[in-house]
CSV table of C-alpha atoms and ligand atoms in Angstrom, one decimal:
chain,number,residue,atom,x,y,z
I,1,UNK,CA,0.0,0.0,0.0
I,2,UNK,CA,2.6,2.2,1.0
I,3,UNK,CA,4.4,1.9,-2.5
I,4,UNK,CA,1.0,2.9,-4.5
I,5,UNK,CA,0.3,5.9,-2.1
I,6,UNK,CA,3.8,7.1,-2.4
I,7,UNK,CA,3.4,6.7,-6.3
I,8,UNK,CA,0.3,8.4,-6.4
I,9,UNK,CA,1.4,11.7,-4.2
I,10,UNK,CA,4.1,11.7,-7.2
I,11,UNK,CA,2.0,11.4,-9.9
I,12,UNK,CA,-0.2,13.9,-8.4
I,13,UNK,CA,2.3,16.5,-7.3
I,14,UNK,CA,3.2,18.5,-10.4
I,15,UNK,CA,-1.1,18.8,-10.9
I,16,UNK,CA,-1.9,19.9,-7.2
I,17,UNK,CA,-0.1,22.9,-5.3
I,18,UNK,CA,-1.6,22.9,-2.3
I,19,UNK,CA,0.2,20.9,0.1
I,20,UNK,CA,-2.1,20.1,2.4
I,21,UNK,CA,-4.4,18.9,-0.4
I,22,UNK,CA,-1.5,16.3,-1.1
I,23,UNK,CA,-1.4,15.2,2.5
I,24,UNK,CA,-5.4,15.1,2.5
I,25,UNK,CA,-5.2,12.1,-0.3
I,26,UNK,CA,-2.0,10.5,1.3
I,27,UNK,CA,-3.9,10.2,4.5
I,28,UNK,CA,-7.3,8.9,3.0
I,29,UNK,CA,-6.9,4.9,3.0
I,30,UNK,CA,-8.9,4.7,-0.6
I,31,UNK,CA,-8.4,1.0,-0.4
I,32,UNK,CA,-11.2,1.0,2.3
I,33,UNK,CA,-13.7,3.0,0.0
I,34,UNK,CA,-13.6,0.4,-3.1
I,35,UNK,CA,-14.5,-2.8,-3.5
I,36,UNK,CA,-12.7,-5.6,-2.0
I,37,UNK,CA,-12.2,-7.1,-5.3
I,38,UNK,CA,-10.7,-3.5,-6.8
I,39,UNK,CA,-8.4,-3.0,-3.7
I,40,UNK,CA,-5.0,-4.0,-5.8
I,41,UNK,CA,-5.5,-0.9,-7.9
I,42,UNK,CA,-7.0,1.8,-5.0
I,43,UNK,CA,-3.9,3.8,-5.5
I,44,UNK,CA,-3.8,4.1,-9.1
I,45,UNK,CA,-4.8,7.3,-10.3
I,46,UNK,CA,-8.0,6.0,-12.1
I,47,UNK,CA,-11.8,6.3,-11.0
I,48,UNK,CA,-12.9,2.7,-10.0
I,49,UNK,CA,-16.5,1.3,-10.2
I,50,UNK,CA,-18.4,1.1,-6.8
I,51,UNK,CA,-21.9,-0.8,-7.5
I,52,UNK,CA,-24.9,0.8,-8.3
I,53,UNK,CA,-24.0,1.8,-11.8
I,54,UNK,CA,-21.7,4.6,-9.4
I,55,UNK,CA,-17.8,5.4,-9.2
I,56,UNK,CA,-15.6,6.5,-7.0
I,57,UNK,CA,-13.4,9.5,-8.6
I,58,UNK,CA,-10.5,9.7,-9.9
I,59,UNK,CA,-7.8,10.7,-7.3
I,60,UNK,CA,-6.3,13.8,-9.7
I,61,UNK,CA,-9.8,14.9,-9.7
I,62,UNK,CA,-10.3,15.2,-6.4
I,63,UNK,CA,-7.3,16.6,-5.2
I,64,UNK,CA,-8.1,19.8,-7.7
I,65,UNK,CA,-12.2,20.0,-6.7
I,66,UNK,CA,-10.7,20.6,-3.3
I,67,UNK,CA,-7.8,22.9,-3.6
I,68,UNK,CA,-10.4,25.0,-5.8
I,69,UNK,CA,-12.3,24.9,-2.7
I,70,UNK,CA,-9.9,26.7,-0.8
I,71,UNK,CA,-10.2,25.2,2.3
I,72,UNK,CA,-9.9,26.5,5.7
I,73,UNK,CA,-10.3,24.5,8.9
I,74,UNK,CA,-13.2,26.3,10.4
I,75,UNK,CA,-15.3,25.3,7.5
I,76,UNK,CA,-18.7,23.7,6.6
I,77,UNK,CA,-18.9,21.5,3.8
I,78,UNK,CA,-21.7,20.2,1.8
I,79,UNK,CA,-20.7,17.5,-0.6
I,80,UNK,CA,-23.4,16.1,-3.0
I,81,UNK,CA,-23.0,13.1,-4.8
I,82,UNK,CA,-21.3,11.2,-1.6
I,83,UNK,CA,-20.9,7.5,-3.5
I,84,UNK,CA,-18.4,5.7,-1.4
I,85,UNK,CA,-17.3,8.8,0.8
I,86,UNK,CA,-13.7,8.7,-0.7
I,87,UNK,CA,-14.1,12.3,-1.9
I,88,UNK,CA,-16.4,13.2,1.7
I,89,UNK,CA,-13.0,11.8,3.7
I,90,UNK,CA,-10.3,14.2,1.7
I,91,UNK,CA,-12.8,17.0,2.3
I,92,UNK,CA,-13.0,16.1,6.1
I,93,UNK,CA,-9.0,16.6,6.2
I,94,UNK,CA,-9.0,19.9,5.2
I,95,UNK,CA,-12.1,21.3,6.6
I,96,UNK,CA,-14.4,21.3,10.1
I,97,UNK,CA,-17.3,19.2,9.0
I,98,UNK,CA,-19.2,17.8,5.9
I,99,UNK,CA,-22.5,16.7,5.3
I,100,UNK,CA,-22.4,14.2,2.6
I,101,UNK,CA,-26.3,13.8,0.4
I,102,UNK,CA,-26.5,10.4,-1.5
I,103,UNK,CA,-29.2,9.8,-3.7
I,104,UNK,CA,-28.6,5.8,-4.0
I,105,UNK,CA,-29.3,4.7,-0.3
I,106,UNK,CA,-27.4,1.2,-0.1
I,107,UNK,CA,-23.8,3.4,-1.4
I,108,UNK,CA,-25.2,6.0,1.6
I,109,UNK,CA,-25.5,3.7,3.9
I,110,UNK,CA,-21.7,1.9,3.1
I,111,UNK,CA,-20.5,4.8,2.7
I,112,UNK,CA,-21.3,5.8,6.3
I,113,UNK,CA,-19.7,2.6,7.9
I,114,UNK,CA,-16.7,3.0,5.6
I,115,UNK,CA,-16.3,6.5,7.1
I,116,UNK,CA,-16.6,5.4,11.1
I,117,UNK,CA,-14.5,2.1,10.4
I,118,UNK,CA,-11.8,4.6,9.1
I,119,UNK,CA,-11.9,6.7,11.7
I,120,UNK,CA,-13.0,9.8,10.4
I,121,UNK,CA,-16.0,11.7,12.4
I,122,UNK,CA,-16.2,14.8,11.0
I,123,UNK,CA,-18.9,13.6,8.3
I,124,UNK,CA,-22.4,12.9,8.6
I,125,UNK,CA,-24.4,11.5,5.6
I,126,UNK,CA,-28.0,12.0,4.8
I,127,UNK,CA,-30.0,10.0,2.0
I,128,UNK,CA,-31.6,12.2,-0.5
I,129,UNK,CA,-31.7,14.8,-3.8
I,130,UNK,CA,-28.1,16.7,-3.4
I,131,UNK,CA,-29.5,19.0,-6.4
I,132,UNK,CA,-31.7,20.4,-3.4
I,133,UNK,CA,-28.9,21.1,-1.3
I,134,UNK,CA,-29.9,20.3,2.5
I,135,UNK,CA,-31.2,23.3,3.9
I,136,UNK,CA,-30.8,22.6,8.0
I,137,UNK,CA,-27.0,22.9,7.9
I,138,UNK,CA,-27.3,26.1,5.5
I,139,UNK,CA,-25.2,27.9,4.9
I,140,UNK,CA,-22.1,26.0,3.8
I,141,UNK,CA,-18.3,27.6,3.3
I,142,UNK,CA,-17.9,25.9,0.5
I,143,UNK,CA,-20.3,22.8,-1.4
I,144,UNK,CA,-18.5,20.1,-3.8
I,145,UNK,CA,-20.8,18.4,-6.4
I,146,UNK,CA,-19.6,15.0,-7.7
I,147,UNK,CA,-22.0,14.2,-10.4
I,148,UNK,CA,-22.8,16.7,-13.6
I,149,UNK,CA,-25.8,19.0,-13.5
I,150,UNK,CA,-26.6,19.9,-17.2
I,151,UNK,CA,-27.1,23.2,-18.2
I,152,UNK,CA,-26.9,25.0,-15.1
I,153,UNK,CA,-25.8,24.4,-11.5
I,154,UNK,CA,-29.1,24.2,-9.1
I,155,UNK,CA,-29.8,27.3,-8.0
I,156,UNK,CA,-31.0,25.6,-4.4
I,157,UNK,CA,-27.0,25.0,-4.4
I,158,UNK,CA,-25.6,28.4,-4.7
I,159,UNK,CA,-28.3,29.4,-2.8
I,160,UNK,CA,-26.9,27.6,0.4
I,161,UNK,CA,-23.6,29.1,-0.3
I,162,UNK,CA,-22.5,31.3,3.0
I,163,UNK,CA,-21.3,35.0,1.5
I,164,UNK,CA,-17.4,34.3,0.1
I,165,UNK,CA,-18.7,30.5,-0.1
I,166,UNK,CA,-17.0,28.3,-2.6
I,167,UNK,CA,-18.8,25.9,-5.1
I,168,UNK,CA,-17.1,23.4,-7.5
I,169,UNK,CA,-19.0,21.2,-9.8
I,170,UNK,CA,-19.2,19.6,-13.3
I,171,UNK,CA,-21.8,21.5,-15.7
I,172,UNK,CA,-22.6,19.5,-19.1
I,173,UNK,CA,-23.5,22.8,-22.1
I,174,UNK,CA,-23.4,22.5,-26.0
I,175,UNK,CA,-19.2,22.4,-26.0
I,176,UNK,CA,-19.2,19.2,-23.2
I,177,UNK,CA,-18.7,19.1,-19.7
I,178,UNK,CA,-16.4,21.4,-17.7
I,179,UNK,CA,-15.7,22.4,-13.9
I,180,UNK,CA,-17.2,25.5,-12.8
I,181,UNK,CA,-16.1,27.3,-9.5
I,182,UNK,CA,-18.6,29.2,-8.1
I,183,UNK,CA,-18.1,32.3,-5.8
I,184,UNK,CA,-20.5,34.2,-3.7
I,185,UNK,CA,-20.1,37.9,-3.5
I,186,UNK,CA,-22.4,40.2,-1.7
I,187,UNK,CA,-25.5,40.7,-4.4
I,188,UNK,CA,-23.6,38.4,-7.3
I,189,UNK,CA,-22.5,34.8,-7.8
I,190,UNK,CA,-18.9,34.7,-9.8
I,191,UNK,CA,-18.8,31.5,-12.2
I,192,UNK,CA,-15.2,30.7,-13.5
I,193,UNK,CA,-15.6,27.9,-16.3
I,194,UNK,CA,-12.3,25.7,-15.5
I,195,UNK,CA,-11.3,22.1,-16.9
I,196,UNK,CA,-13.1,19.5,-18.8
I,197,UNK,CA,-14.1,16.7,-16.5
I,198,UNK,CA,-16.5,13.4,-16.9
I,199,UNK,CA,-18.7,12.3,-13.9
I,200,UNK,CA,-22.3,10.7,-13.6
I,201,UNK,CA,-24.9,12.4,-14.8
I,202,UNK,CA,-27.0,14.3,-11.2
I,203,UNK,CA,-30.3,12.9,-11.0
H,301,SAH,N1,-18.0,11.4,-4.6
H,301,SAH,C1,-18.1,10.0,-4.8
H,301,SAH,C2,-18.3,9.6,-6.2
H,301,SAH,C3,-19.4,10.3,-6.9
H,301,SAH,S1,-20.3,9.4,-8.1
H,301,SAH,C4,-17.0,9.2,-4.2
H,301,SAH,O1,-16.0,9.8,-3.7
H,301,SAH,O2,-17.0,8.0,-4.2
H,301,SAH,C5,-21.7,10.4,-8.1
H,301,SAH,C6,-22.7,10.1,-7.0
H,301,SAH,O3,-23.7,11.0,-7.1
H,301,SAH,C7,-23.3,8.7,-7.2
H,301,SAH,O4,-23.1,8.0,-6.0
H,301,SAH,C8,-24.8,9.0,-7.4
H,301,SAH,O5,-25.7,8.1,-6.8
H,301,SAH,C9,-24.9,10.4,-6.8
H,301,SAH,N2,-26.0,11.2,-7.2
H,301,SAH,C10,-26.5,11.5,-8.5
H,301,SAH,N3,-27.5,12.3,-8.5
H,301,SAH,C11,-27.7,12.7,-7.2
H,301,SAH,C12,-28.6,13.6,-6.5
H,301,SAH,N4,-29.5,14.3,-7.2
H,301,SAH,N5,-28.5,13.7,-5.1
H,301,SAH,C13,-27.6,13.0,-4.4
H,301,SAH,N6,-26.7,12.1,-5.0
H,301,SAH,C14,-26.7,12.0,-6.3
């Protein structure tokens, strides 16, 4: 395990600058958040299937969503589109707390007892539609979305974005499918069209 991690960090590290983002993925055990069958190849930088149709994200991928998010460690995290909880458990390095929303309940459910068997109790996730945010924990810091919205990103999203909150998610248009940050400023929401990307489609 040790040898893929170490590879991975050094695959990763001419992509990511954030260093704490790097130490984030190298202290994430993703072998726990795949399937037993897939654990050989946790560490390669590839997404990997997890049941339901779903899959877990590519490492690279995840290391930028959250350096785009700008962390800091007083902050609230929404992440929609929870899956495994691989990408829930780099967020909860870097950040206070995240509520996780998973559509599919048996990968919400897993993904929950992944997250206490590896220790991490920062996250709490809910079953339900992430394209409606979840309004109790409003407002977040910053809100990651795993799967692409087409079109636009739901406005219920930016919506529960604290002022200077941070969103990152995949948006499908006419020229493919791209990261777009989102910023909230006092009266306006700043969209910065980044990367091409492919995830699941949000339901
Ligand atoms: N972040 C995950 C992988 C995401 S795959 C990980 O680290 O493993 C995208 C996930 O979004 C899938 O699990 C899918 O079930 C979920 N999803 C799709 N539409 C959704 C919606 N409207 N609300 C909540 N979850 C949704």
């Amino acid at each position: 395990m040790k040898r893929g991690r170490d590879r991975l960090l050094t695959q990763l590290r001419p992509q990511i600058d954030d260093e704490r983002v790097l130490q984030a993925i190298a202290a994430v055990p993703r072998d726990r958040f795949v399937p037993a069958a897939l654990r050989r190849d946790a560490w390669e930088n590839v997404p990997l299937p997890i049941g339901s149709e779903q899959t877990i994200s590519q490492p690279l991928v995840v290391a930028r969503m959250c350096e785009l998010l700008e962390l800091r460690p007083s902050d609230r995290v929404l992440d929609v589109g929870t899956g495994s909880g691989y990408h829930a458990a780099v967020l909860s390095r870097l950040c206070h707390h995240v509520w996780g929303i998973e559509l599919h309940e048996q990968l919400a459910r897993r993904a929950a007892r992944t997250l206490v068997r590896a220790g991490i109790d920062n996250v709490t996730v809910t079953i339900g539609d992430g394209a409606a945010g979840l309004a109790e924990h409003a407002p977040y810091d910053a809100i990651n979305v795993a799967a692409t919205a087409g079109g636009e990103i739901p406005p219920a999203l930016e919506q529960q974005l604290a002022l200077g909150g941070r969103l990152i998610a995949p948006v499908a248009d006419d020229h493919g499918e791209h990261l777009v940050l989102v910023r909230r400023h006092e009266g306006h929401f700043e969209r910065t069209r980044l990367e091409p990307v492919r995830f699941v489609p949000l339901r």
